[in-house]
Coordinates of C-alpha atoms in Angstrom, one line a residue:
X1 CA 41.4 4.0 14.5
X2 CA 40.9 1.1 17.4
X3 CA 37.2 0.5 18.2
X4 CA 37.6 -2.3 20.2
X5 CA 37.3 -0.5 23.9
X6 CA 34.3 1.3 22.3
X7 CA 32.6 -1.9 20.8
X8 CA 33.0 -3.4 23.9
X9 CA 31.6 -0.8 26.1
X10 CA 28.7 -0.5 23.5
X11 CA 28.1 -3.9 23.4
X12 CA 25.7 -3.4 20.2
X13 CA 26.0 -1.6 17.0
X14 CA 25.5 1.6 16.6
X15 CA 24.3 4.0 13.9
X16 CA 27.2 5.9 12.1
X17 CA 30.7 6.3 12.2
X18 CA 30.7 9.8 12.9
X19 CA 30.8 11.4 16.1
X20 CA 27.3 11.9 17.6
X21 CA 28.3 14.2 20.8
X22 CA 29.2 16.8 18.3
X23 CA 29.2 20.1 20.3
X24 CA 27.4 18.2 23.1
X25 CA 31.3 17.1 24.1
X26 CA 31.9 20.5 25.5
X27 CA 30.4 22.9 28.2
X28 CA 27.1 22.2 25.9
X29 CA 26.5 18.7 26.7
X30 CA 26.3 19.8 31.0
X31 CA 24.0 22.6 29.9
X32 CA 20.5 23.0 31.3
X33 CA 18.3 20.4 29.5
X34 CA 15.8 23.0 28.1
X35 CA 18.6 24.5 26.4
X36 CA 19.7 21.5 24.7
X37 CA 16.4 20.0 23.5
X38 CA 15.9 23.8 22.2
X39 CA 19.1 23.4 20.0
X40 CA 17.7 20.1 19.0
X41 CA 14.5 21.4 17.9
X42 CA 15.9 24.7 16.4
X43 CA 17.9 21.8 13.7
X44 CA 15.2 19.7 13.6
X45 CA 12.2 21.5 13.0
X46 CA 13.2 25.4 11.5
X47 CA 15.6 24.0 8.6
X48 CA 13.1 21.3 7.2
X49 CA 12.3 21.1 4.0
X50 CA 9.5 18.8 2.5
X51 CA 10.3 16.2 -0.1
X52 CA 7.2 16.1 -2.5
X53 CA 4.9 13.3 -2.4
X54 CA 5.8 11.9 -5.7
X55 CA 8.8 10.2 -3.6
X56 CA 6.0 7.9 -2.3
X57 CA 7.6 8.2 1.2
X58 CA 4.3 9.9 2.7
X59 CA 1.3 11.5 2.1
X60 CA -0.6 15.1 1.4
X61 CA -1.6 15.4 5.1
X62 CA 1.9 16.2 6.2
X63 CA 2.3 19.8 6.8
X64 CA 4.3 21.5 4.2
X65 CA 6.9 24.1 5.7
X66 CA 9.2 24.8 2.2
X67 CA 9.1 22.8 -0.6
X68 CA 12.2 21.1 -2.7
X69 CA 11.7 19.0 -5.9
X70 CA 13.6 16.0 -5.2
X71 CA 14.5 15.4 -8.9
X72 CA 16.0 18.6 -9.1
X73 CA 18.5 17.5 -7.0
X74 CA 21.3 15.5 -8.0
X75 CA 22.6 12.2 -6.9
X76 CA 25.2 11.8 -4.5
X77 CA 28.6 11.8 -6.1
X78 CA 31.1 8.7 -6.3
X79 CA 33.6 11.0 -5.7
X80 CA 31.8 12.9 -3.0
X81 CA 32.9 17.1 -3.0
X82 CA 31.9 16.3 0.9
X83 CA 35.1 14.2 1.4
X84 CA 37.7 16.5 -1.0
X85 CA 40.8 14.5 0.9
X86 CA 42.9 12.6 -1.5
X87 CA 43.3 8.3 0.0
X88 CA 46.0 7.6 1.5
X89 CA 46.0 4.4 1.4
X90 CA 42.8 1.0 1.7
X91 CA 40.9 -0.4 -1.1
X92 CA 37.5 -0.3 -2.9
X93 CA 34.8 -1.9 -1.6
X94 CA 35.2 -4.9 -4.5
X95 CA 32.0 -5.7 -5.9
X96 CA 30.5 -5.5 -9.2
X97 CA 27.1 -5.0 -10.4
X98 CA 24.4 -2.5 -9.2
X99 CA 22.1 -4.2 -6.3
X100 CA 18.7 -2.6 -5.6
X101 CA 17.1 -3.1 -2.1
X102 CA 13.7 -3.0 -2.0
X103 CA 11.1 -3.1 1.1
X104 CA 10.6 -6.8 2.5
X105 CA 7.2 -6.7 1.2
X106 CA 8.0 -5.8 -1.8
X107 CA 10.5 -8.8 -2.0
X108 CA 7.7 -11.4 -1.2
X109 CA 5.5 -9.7 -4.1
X110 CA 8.7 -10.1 -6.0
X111 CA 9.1 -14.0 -5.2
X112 CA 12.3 -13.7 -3.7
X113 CA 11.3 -13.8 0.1
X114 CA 12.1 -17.7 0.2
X115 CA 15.7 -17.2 -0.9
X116 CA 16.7 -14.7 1.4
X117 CA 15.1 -16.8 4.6
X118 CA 16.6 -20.1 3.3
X119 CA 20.1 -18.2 2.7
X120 CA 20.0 -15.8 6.1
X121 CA 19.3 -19.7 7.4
X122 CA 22.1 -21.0 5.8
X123 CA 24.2 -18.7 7.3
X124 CA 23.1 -19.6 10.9
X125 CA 23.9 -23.5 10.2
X126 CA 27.4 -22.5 9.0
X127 CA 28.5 -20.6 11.7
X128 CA 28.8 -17.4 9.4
X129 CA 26.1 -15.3 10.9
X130 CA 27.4 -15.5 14.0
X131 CA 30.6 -13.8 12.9
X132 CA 28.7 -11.0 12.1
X133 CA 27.6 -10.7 15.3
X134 CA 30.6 -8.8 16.8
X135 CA 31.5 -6.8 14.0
X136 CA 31.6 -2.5 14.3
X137 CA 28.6 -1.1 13.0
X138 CA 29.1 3.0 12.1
X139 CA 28.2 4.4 9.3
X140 CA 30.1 5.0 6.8
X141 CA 31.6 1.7 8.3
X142 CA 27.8 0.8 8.7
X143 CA 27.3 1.0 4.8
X144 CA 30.3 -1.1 3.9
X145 CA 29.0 -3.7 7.1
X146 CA 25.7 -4.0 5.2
X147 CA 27.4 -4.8 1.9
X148 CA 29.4 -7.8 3.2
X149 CA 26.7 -9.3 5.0
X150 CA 23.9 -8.8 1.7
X151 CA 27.3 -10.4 -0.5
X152 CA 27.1 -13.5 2.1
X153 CA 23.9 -14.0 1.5
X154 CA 23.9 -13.5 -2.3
X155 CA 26.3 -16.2 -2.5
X156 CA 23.7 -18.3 -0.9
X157 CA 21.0 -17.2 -3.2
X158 CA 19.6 -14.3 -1.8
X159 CA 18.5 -11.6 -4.3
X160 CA 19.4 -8.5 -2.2
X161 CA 19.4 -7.5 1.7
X162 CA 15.9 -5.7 2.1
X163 CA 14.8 -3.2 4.3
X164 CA 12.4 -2.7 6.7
X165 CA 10.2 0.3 6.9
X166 CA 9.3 0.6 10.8
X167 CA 8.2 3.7 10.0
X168 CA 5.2 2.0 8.3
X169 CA 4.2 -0.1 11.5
X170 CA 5.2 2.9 14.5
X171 CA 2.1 3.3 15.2
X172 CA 0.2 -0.5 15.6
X173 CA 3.0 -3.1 15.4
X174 CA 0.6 -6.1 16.9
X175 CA -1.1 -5.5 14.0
X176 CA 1.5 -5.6 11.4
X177 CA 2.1 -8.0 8.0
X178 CA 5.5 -7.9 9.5
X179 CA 4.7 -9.5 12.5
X180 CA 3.0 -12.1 11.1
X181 CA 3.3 -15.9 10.0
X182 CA 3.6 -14.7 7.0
X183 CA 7.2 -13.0 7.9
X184 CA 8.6 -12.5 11.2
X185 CA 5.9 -14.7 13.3
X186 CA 3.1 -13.4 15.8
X187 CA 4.4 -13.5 20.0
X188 CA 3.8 -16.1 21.8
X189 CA 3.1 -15.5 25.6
X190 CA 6.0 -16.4 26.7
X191 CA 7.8 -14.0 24.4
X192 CA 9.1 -16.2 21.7
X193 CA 7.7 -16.8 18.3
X194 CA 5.1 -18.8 17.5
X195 CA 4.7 -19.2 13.7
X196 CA 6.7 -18.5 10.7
X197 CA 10.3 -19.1 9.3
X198 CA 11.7 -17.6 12.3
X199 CA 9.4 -19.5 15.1
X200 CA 10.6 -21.5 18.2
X201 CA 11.6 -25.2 16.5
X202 CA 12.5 -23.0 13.2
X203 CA 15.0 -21.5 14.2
X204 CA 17.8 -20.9 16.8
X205 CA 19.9 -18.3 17.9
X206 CA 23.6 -17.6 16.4
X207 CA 24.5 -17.1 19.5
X208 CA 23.5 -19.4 22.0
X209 CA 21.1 -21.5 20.1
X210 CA 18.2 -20.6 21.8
X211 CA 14.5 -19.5 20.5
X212 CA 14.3 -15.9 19.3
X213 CA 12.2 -14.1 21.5
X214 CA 10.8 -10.1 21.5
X215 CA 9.4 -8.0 23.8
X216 CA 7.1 -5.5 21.8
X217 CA 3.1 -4.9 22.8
X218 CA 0.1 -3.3 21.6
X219 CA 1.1 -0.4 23.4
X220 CA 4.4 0.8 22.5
X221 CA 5.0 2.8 18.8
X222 CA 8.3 3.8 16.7
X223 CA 9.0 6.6 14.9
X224 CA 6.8 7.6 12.2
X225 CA 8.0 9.0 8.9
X226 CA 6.8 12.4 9.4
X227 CA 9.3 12.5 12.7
X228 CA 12.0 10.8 11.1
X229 CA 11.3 13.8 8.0
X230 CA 13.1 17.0 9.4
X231 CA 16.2 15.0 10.3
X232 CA 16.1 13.9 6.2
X233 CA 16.1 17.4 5.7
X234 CA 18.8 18.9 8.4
X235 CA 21.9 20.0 6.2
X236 CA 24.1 18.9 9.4
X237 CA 25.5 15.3 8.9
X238 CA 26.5 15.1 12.4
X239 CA 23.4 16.3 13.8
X240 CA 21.3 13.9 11.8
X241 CA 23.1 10.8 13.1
X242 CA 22.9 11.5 16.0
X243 CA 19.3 12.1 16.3
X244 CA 18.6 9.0 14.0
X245 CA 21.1 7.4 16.4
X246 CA 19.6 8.3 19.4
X247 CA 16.5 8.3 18.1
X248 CA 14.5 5.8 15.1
X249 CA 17.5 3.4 15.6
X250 CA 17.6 2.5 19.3
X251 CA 13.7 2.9 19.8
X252 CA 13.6 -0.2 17.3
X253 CA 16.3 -1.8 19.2
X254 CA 14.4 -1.1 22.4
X255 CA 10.5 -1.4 21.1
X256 CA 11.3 -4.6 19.6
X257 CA 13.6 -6.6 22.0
X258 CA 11.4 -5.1 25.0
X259 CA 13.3 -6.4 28.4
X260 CA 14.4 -9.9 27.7
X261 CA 14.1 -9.8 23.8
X262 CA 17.4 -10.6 21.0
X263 CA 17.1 -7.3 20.1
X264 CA 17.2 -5.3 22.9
X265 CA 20.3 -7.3 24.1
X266 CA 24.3 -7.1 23.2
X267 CA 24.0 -9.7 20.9
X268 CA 20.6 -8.0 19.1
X269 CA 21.9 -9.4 15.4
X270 CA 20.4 -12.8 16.8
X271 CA 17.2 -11.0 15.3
X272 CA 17.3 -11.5 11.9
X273 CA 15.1 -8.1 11.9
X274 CA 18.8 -6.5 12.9
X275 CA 19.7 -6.1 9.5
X276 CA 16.6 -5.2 7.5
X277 CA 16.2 -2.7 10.7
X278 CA 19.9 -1.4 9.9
X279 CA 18.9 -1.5 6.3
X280 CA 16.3 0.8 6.7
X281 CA 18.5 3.2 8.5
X282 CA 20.9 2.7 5.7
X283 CA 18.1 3.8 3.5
X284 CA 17.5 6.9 5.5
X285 CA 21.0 8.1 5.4
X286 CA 20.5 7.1 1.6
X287 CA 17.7 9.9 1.7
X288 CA 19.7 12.4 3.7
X289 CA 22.1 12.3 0.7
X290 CA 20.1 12.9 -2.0
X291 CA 18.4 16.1 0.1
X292 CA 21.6 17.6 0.9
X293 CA 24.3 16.9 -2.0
X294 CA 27.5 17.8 -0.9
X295 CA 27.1 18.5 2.5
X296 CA 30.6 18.6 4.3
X297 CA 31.6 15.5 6.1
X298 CA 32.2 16.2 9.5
X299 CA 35.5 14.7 11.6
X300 CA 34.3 14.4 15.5
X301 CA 36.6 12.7 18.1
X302 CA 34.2 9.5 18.9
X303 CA 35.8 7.2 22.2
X304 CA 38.9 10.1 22.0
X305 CA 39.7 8.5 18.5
X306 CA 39.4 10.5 15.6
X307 CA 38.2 9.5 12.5
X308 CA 39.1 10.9 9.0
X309 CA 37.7 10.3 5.6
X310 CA 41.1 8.2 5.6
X311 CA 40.5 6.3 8.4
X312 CA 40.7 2.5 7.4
X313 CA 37.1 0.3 7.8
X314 CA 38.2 -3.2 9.4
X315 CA 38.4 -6.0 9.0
X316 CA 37.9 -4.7 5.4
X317 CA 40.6 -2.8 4.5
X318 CA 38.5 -0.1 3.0
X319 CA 38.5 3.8 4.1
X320 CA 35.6 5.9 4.8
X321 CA 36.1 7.7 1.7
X322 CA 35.2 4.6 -0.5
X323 CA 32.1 3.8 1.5
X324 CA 30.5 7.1 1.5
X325 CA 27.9 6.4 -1.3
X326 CA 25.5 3.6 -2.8
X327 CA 27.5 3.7 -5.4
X328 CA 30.3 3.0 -4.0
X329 CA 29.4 -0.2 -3.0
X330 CA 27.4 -1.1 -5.7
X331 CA 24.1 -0.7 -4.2
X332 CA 20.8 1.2 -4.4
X333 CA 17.2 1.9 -3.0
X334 CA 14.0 1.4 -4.7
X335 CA 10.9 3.2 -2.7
X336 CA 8.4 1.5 -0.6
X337 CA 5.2 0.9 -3.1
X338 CA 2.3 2.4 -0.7
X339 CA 0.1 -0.4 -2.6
X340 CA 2.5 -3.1 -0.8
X341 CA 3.9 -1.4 2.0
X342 CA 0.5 -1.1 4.0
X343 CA 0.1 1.5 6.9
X344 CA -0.6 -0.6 10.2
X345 CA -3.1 1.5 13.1
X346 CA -5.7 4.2 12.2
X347 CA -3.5 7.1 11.2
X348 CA -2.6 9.0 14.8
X349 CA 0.4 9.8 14.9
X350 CA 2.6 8.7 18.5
X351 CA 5.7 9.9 19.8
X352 CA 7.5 6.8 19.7
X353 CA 8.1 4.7 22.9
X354 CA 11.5 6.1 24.9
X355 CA 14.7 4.4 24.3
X356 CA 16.5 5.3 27.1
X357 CA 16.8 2.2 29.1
X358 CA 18.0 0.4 26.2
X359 CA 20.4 3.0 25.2
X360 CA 21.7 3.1 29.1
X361 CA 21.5 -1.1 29.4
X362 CA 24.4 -0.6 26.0
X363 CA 26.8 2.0 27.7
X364 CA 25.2 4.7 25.4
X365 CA 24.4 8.5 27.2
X366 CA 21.2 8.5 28.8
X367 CA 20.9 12.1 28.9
X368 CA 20.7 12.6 24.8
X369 CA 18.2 10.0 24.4
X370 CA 16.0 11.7 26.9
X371 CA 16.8 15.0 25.0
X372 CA 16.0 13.7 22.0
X373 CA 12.7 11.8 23.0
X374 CA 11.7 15.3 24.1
X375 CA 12.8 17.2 21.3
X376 CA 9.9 14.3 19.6
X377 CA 7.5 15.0 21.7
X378 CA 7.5 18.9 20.2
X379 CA 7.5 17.3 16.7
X380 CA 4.4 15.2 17.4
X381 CA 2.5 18.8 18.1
X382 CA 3.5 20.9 15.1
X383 CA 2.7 17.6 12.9
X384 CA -0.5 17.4 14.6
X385 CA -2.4 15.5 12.4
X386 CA -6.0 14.2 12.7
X387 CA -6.8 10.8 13.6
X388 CA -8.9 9.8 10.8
X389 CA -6.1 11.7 8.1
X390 CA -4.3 8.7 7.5
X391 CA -0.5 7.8 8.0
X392 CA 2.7 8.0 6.1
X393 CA 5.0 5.6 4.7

């Protein structure tokens, strides 16, 4: 398959590698909008199941519609029964050892914080990062992405690639550890950042070498976990990634670049929040697996390509197939520790701010991620928690 026309009208990475207009290609998509954002929240909403609280991803006060032990289940398979096709040619991933990502916060408990930010920096003084800049970003081809860049900065010292749960600051980002000296650096008025590893004078853009700036305020939120939850839950790959897509992925993009910021721009891995951000949707894929084991991998024609569990991930040499699982590239996911991963705001749960000018600024439909901000809004009232209940991680 030949992405480059589609990178290029995209500009930035997306999600997954499978199609996300799934029946919305057809008479579907040109349907009324009440229609569609019904469909939406007919997936979403009516075929959740709960994961239990002991997978510390969030708390007693959300709502429980059906409930499913999560250890009953069993891991995703190596040799997934969702992708039965024999490969027709490609390689493995090539790697060797088990890596577990953990949440950034956990990594500075941990002690290795420093040796990720000196070897990401690393990366920006060789030139490397900036390769990484223009690369496809789909998932499965996302997975395999995330593995070559965390091996590029293992071989600089870093410990793992981490993740960032956003879902943890959606509802008070000024307030957030994250956004502090202590990680990421606080805003300056003028957009860029004023203290930390990553502040103006610290640090320079891959592309461009200038300051890294953002765009995010007091007043805009992401997606919380318990709206992120039923699309964990939907059975449908395709609809999932497209909602996550659409939806928790670009309102990251769009919250934190704002209108002038690195991340809400073409060339948003500047932001070295990029990849814990894409991390963390790794992660939620991650999840997705373990609740639905075996689901059917679903072919959709994406840019009028279509792409097989044969289809061959480049520059990598490597076909979907072989980058389906954590296993498969030698990587895993250790839960954020509530005791670490602190809760920013008061516990209200927000829709999350719209993406839709980001998404249409990058060539991607308008019309879905107005659909799917809507089909949010309707999430937001059946959670309907109390203000003073506490959040979710």
């Amino acid at each position: 398959m030949h992405f480059s026309n589609l990178i290029t009208a995209l500009a930035v990475p997306l999600v997954f590698a499978v199609p996300q207009l799934e029946p919305l290609e057809t008479d579907t998509f040109n349907a009324e909008p009440t229609s569609i954002i019904s469909t939406l929240i007919q997936s979403s909403v009516s075929a959740t199941r709960t994961i239990p609280q002991s997978s510390v991803l969030f708390s007693s006060t959300i709502p429980v519609l059906e409930s499913t032990e999560l250890s009953s289940l069993p891991l995703p398979s190596t040799t997934s029964e969702a992708i039965p096709e024999e490969t027709t040619g490609g390689e493995t991933v090539g790697c060797s050892g088990q890596t577990i990502r953990k949440e950034v916060r956990q990594m500075k408990k941990d002690g290795d914080w420093e040796a990720f930010v000196s070897a990401y920096k690393s990366m920006v003084a060789d030139g490397t990062l900036s390769n990484w800049v223009n690369q496809p970003h789909f998932l499965p081809y996302h997975r395999i992405f995330l593995k070559k860049f965390e091996q590029d900065l293992q071989a600089r010292g870093a410990k793992y690639l981490p993740y960032w749960d956003s879902s943890a600051d959606s509802q008070d980002l000024t307030n957030s550890q994250i956004f502090s000296a202590e990680f990421f650096g606080t805003l300056a008025t003028d957009g860029t950042i004023e203290n930390g590893p990553f502040s103006r004078g610290n640090y320079s853009t891959p592309t461009g070498g200038f300051p890294l700036v953002r765009g995010y305020s007091k007043e805009k939120t992401l997606y919380a976990y318990s709206l992120i939850l039923p699309d964990i839950n939907n059975p449908s790959f395709s609809t999932m990634s497209k909602n996550i897509e659409y939806g928790q992925h670009a309102t990251v993009h769009s919250v934190v670049g704002g209108d002038e910021g690195s991340m809400g721009k073409p060339t948003s891995p500047d932001d070295p929040l990029f990849f814990l951000h894409h991390c963390y949707v790794d992660f939620i894929f991650y999840r997705w697996q373990l609740q639905n084991p075996g689901t059917t991998f679903e072919s959709r024609s994406y840019g009028g390509q279509s792409m097989t569990p044969n289809e061959i991930i480049m520059p990598w040499n490597v076909p979907v197939r072989n980058a389906w699982t954590v296993e498969q590239v030698c990587s895993g996911y250790e839960d954020p520790d509530p005791t670490v991963v602190k809760i920013a705001g008061d516990g209200t749960i927000k829709p999350p701010s719209n993406a839709t000018s980001w998404l249409n600024n990058v060539g991607a439909n308008q019309t879905i991620a107005k659909n799917v901000a809507k089909k949010v809004e309707e999430i937001v009232k059946k959670v309907n928690l109390p203000s003073n209940s506490g959040s979710i991680i």
